[in-house]
Amino acid sequence: MSIRRSTKSRRVVAAVSLTAAMALAVAGCGADDGGKTKDTGSPSSSTPSESSDGDKGAKQEDTAAGENVDPNVKLAEIRGQRGITLVINQVKRDSGGFVTVQGEVKNGSDTNQPTSGWAGTENLIVEKNPNSVAGAALIDKAGKKRYYVLRDTDNRCLCTTGILPLQPGGSTPVFMQFPAPPSTTTEVDFMLPTFATTSLKISG
């Protein structure tokens, strides 16, 4: 009797083990399918993050174009030709190693005024940045160095472009981004074609 019971018990244990092994195999297949489903879904899950990056880029561009700049703050008023003036509202050092100059160009004359001369005289820059302020520069007299408006690999400037001719009494906001001088430099000379040179203090 003990031998028969022992043999029967062994058969029961073997059957249970086989059932458990089959269950694990089925579960393993299910896990593989689930993994494939996750992999298939991963490209679509990257879409929101791409959109977020795009939103951040748009936000930065809006800020560079004049958002959060107080138009009532007048750091300098620079006279240009034919009744044009440039009012500088902000000169700020950014954490990324840039200096952004923001302001507003105003037409105080009684005739339409062109804006093409502000891009400078370098043909490639003028071609890539028509009617812009790409010709601006900062001069660090203490460090004896000149900083030009930043450009991308296609020579497009990090500045306002496509500025339309200014009507009498009209105005347009402008911005220019430069490499930042050393932190010890707190004042620079600002130059823009057709405008007088002026000194600007850097904040931030």
mmCIF file of C-alpha atoms in Angstrom:
data_model
loop_
_atom_site.group_PDB
_atom_site.id
_atom_site.type_symbol
_atom_site.label_atom_id
_atom_site.label_comp_id
_atom_site.label_asym_id
_atom_site.label_seq_id
_atom_site.Cartn_x
_atom_site.Cartn_y
_atom_site.Cartn_z
ATOM 1 C CA MET A 1 0.000 0.000 0.000
ATOM 2 C CA SER A 2 2.732 2.456 0.828
ATOM 3 C CA ILE A 3 4.439 1.785 -2.503
ATOM 4 C CA ARG A 4 1.202 2.396 -4.457
ATOM 5 C CA ARG A 5 0.489 5.580 -2.513
ATOM 6 C CA SER A 6 4.031 6.791 -3.126
ATOM 7 C CA THR A 7 3.755 6.108 -6.855
ATOM 8 C CA LYS A 8 0.368 7.846 -7.023
ATOM 9 C CA SER A 9 1.725 10.838 -5.158
ATOM 10 C CA ARG A 10 4.610 11.128 -7.557
ATOM 11 C CA ARG A 11 2.179 11.075 -10.489
ATOM 12 C CA VAL A 12 0.086 13.852 -8.911
ATOM 13 C CA VAL A 13 3.178 15.970 -8.277
ATOM 14 C CA ALA A 14 4.360 15.446 -11.849
ATOM 15 C CA ALA A 15 0.948 16.432 -13.205
ATOM 16 C CA VAL A 16 0.859 19.555 -11.077
ATOM 17 C CA SER A 17 4.391 20.480 -12.179
ATOM 18 C CA LEU A 18 3.463 19.995 -15.832
ATOM 19 C CA THR A 19 0.379 22.161 -15.413
ATOM 20 C CA ALA A 20 2.425 24.879 -13.730
ATOM 21 C CA ALA A 21 5.046 24.759 -16.479
ATOM 22 C CA MET A 22 2.356 25.108 -19.171
ATOM 23 C CA ALA A 23 0.851 28.062 -17.301
ATOM 24 C CA LEU A 24 4.237 29.766 -17.117
ATOM 25 C CA ALA A 25 4.782 29.190 -20.827
ATOM 26 C CA VAL A 26 1.442 30.777 -21.661
ATOM 27 C CA ALA A 27 2.217 33.692 -19.360
ATOM 28 C CA GLY A 28 5.615 34.101 -21.030
ATOM 29 C CA CYS A 29 3.999 34.316 -24.461
ATOM 30 C CA GLY A 30 1.600 36.912 -23.138
ATOM 31 C CA ALA A 31 4.521 38.953 -21.831
ATOM 32 C CA ASP A 32 6.220 38.831 -25.224
ATOM 33 C CA ASP A 33 3.067 40.086 -26.930
ATOM 34 C CA GLY A 34 2.785 42.842 -24.376
ATOM 35 C CA GLY A 35 6.372 43.840 -24.984
ATOM 36 C CA LYS A 36 5.750 44.001 -28.723
ATOM 37 C CA THR A 37 2.693 46.143 -28.156
ATOM 38 C CA LYS A 38 4.731 48.538 -26.053
ATOM 39 C CA ASP A 39 7.474 48.744 -28.661
ATOM 40 C CA THR A 40 4.926 49.447 -31.387
ATOM 41 C CA GLY A 41 3.428 52.230 -29.315
ATOM 42 C CA SER A 42 6.706 53.938 -28.507
ATOM 43 C CA PRO A 43 6.925 56.050 -31.705
ATOM 44 C CA SER A 44 3.512 57.566 -31.073
ATOM 45 C CA SER A 45 4.431 58.219 -27.466
ATOM 46 C CA SER A 46 7.361 60.357 -28.643
ATOM 47 C CA THR A 47 5.040 62.715 -30.489
ATOM 48 C CA PRO A 48 3.894 64.678 -27.401
ATOM 49 C CA SER A 49 7.492 65.275 -26.335
ATOM 50 C CA GLU A 50 8.318 66.590 -29.800
ATOM 51 C CA SER A 51 5.347 68.907 -29.597
ATOM 52 C CA SER A 52 6.503 70.070 -26.194
ATOM 53 C CA ASP A 53 9.928 70.919 -27.580
ATOM 54 C CA GLY A 54 8.262 72.819 -30.416
ATOM 55 C CA ASP A 55 6.151 74.749 -27.940
ATOM 56 C CA LYS A 56 9.276 75.647 -25.969
ATOM 57 C CA GLY A 57 10.958 76.853 -29.138
ATOM 58 C CA ALA A 58 7.968 79.005 -30.040
ATOM 59 C CA LYS A 59 7.921 80.383 -26.500
ATOM 60 C CA GLN A 60 11.607 81.334 -26.692
ATOM 61 C CA GLU A 61 11.118 82.960 -30.064
ATOM 62 C CA ASP A 62 8.170 85.001 -28.775
ATOM 63 C CA THR A 63 10.208 86.095 -25.779
ATOM 64 C CA ALA A 64 13.128 87.102 -27.971
ATOM 65 C CA ALA A 65 10.781 89.135 -30.143
ATOM 66 C CA GLY A 66 9.763 91.363 -27.252
ATOM 67 C CA GLU A 67 7.610 89.462 -24.772
ATOM 68 C CA ASN A 68 8.073 90.534 -21.123
ATOM 69 C CA VAL A 69 9.924 93.686 -22.175
ATOM 70 C CA ASP A 70 8.657 96.901 -20.622
ATOM 71 C CA PRO A 71 8.325 99.475 -23.432
ATOM 72 C CA ASN A 72 8.339 102.255 -20.854
ATOM 73 C CA VAL A 73 11.946 101.455 -19.894
ATOM 74 C CA LYS A 74 14.283 103.553 -22.040
ATOM 75 C CA LEU A 75 17.936 102.584 -21.659
ATOM 76 C CA ALA A 76 19.020 104.587 -24.684
ATOM 77 C CA GLU A 77 17.571 106.516 -27.606
ATOM 78 C CA ILE A 78 19.722 106.335 -30.711
ATOM 79 C CA ARG A 79 19.247 108.698 -33.634
ATOM 80 C CA GLY A 80 19.356 107.350 -37.142
ATOM 81 C CA GLN A 81 18.999 108.884 -40.571
ATOM 82 C CA ARG A 82 15.932 110.716 -41.913
ATOM 83 C CA GLY A 83 14.069 111.010 -38.610
ATOM 84 C CA ILE A 84 14.436 107.369 -37.505
ATOM 85 C CA THR A 85 15.193 106.599 -33.852
ATOM 86 C CA LEU A 86 15.946 103.338 -32.042
ATOM 87 C CA VAL A 87 14.851 103.110 -28.413
ATOM 88 C CA ILE A 88 16.622 100.348 -26.434
ATOM 89 C CA ASN A 89 14.367 98.800 -23.779
ATOM 90 C CA GLN A 90 16.486 95.889 -22.550
ATOM 91 C CA VAL A 91 20.076 94.592 -22.713
ATOM 92 C CA LYS A 92 20.121 91.284 -20.847
ATOM 93 C CA ARG A 93 22.731 88.605 -20.288
ATOM 94 C CA ASP A 94 21.128 85.145 -20.534
ATOM 95 C CA SER A 95 22.199 81.991 -18.703
ATOM 96 C CA GLY A 96 23.025 80.306 -22.020
ATOM 97 C CA GLY A 97 25.925 82.664 -22.694
ATOM 98 C CA PHE A 98 24.107 85.242 -24.815
ATOM 99 C CA VAL A 99 23.285 88.923 -24.639
ATOM 100 C CA THR A 100 19.915 89.935 -26.065
ATOM 101 C CA VAL A 101 19.237 93.534 -27.057
ATOM 102 C CA GLN A 102 15.600 94.505 -27.489
ATOM 103 C CA GLY A 103 14.048 97.767 -28.505
ATOM 104 C CA GLU A 104 11.786 99.617 -30.905
ATOM 105 C CA VAL A 105 12.497 101.518 -34.104
ATOM 106 C CA LYS A 106 10.313 104.573 -34.651
ATOM 107 C CA ASN A 107 9.768 106.722 -37.730
ATOM 108 C CA GLY A 108 9.457 110.325 -36.642
ATOM 109 C CA SER A 109 9.434 111.691 -40.185
ATOM 110 C CA ASP A 110 6.485 112.449 -42.442
ATOM 111 C CA THR A 111 7.504 109.996 -45.189
ATOM 112 C CA ASN A 112 7.895 106.233 -45.539
ATOM 113 C CA GLN A 113 11.373 105.060 -44.545
ATOM 114 C CA PRO A 114 13.195 101.975 -45.896
ATOM 115 C CA THR A 115 14.727 99.444 -43.520
ATOM 116 C CA SER A 116 17.135 97.635 -45.848
ATOM 117 C CA GLY A 117 20.301 99.424 -44.650
ATOM 118 C CA TRP A 118 20.231 97.866 -41.172
ATOM 119 C CA ALA A 119 21.353 94.431 -42.387
ATOM 120 C CA GLY A 120 24.860 95.701 -43.121
ATOM 121 C CA THR A 121 26.919 95.415 -46.284
ATOM 122 C CA GLU A 122 28.002 91.758 -46.278
ATOM 123 C CA ASN A 123 26.276 90.300 -49.346
ATOM 124 C CA LEU A 124 25.638 86.823 -47.934
ATOM 125 C CA ILE A 125 24.159 88.200 -44.716
ATOM 126 C CA VAL A 126 21.966 90.675 -46.582
ATOM 127 C CA GLU A 127 20.762 87.913 -48.908
ATOM 128 C CA LYS A 128 19.864 85.548 -46.051
ATOM 129 C CA ASN A 129 18.442 88.272 -43.786
ATOM 130 C CA PRO A 130 16.682 90.885 -45.919
ATOM 131 C CA ASN A 131 15.324 93.969 -44.161
ATOM 132 C CA SER A 132 16.783 92.911 -40.815
ATOM 133 C CA VAL A 133 19.013 94.247 -38.042
ATOM 134 C CA ALA A 134 21.703 91.651 -38.807
ATOM 135 C CA GLY A 135 24.328 94.373 -39.181
ATOM 136 C CA ALA A 136 24.351 95.196 -35.465
ATOM 137 C CA ALA A 137 27.433 94.666 -33.301
ATOM 138 C CA LEU A 138 28.559 95.030 -29.691
ATOM 139 C CA ILE A 139 32.045 96.361 -28.919
ATOM 140 C CA ASP A 140 33.805 95.446 -25.700
ATOM 141 C CA LYS A 141 36.361 98.249 -25.501
ATOM 142 C CA ALA A 142 37.985 96.884 -22.352
ATOM 143 C CA GLY A 143 38.422 93.442 -23.887
ATOM 144 C CA LYS A 144 39.158 94.910 -27.323
ATOM 145 C CA LYS A 145 36.689 92.590 -29.014
ATOM 146 C CA ARG A 146 33.704 93.001 -31.314
ATOM 147 C CA TYR A 147 30.646 90.718 -31.131
ATOM 148 C CA TYR A 148 28.365 90.266 -34.145
ATOM 149 C CA VAL A 149 24.764 89.063 -34.223
ATOM 150 C CA LEU A 150 24.628 85.289 -33.877
ATOM 151 C CA ARG A 151 23.876 83.255 -37.013
ATOM 152 C CA ASP A 152 22.925 79.648 -37.710
ATOM 153 C CA THR A 153 24.710 77.360 -40.170
ATOM 154 C CA ASP A 154 22.722 78.888 -43.040
ATOM 155 C CA ASN A 155 23.797 82.423 -42.031
ATOM 156 C CA ARG A 156 20.315 83.310 -40.819
ATOM 157 C CA CYS A 157 20.643 85.739 -37.945
ATOM 158 C CA LEU A 158 19.157 85.478 -34.471
ATOM 159 C CA CYS A 159 17.481 88.823 -34.906
ATOM 160 C CA THR A 160 14.395 90.508 -36.329
ATOM 161 C CA THR A 161 14.073 90.037 -40.102
ATOM 162 C CA GLY A 162 11.602 90.990 -42.814
ATOM 163 C CA ILE A 163 10.994 94.472 -41.403
ATOM 164 C CA LEU A 164 8.577 96.386 -43.614
ATOM 165 C CA PRO A 165 9.175 100.034 -44.561
ATOM 166 C CA LEU A 166 8.080 102.274 -41.710
ATOM 167 C CA GLN A 167 5.156 104.569 -42.359
ATOM 168 C CA PRO A 168 5.140 108.096 -40.893
ATOM 169 C CA GLY A 169 4.721 107.777 -37.123
ATOM 170 C CA GLY A 170 5.061 103.996 -37.384
ATOM 171 C CA SER A 171 7.238 101.734 -35.247
ATOM 172 C CA THR A 172 8.389 98.120 -35.039
ATOM 173 C CA PRO A 173 9.936 96.042 -32.214
ATOM 174 C CA VAL A 174 13.363 94.556 -32.871
ATOM 175 C CA PHE A 175 15.717 92.154 -31.113
ATOM 176 C CA MET A 176 19.323 91.041 -31.660
ATOM 177 C CA GLN A 177 21.180 88.233 -29.911
ATOM 178 C CA PHE A 178 24.966 88.252 -29.481
ATOM 179 C CA PRO A 179 27.589 86.034 -27.849
ATOM 180 C CA ALA A 180 28.043 87.291 -24.309
ATOM 181 C CA PRO A 181 31.234 89.144 -23.370
ATOM 182 C CA PRO A 182 33.015 88.014 -20.166
ATOM 183 C CA SER A 183 31.006 88.477 -16.988
ATOM 184 C CA THR A 184 33.404 91.223 -15.952
ATOM 185 C CA THR A 185 32.213 93.312 -18.912
ATOM 186 C CA THR A 186 29.132 95.249 -17.852
ATOM 187 C CA GLU A 187 29.109 97.959 -20.531
ATOM 188 C CA VAL A 188 29.500 97.769 -24.311
ATOM 189 C CA ASP A 189 29.170 100.057 -27.306
ATOM 190 C CA PHE A 190 26.253 99.261 -29.606
ATOM 191 C CA MET A 191 26.444 99.796 -33.372
ATOM 192 C CA LEU A 192 23.780 99.481 -36.066
ATOM 193 C CA PRO A 193 24.227 100.754 -39.642
ATOM 194 C CA THR A 194 22.737 104.224 -40.247
ATOM 195 C CA PHE A 195 22.483 104.842 -36.466
ATOM 196 C CA ALA A 196 24.835 106.596 -34.086
ATOM 197 C CA THR A 197 26.970 104.523 -31.708
ATOM 198 C CA THR A 198 25.905 104.441 -28.061
ATOM 199 C CA SER A 199 26.993 102.795 -24.798
ATOM 200 C CA LEU A 200 24.736 100.191 -23.199
ATOM 201 C CA LYS A 201 24.879 98.599 -19.754
ATOM 202 C CA ILE A 202 24.305 94.847 -19.583
ATOM 203 C CA SER A 203 21.899 93.513 -16.960
ATOM 204 C CA GLY A 204 21.692 89.976 -15.621
#
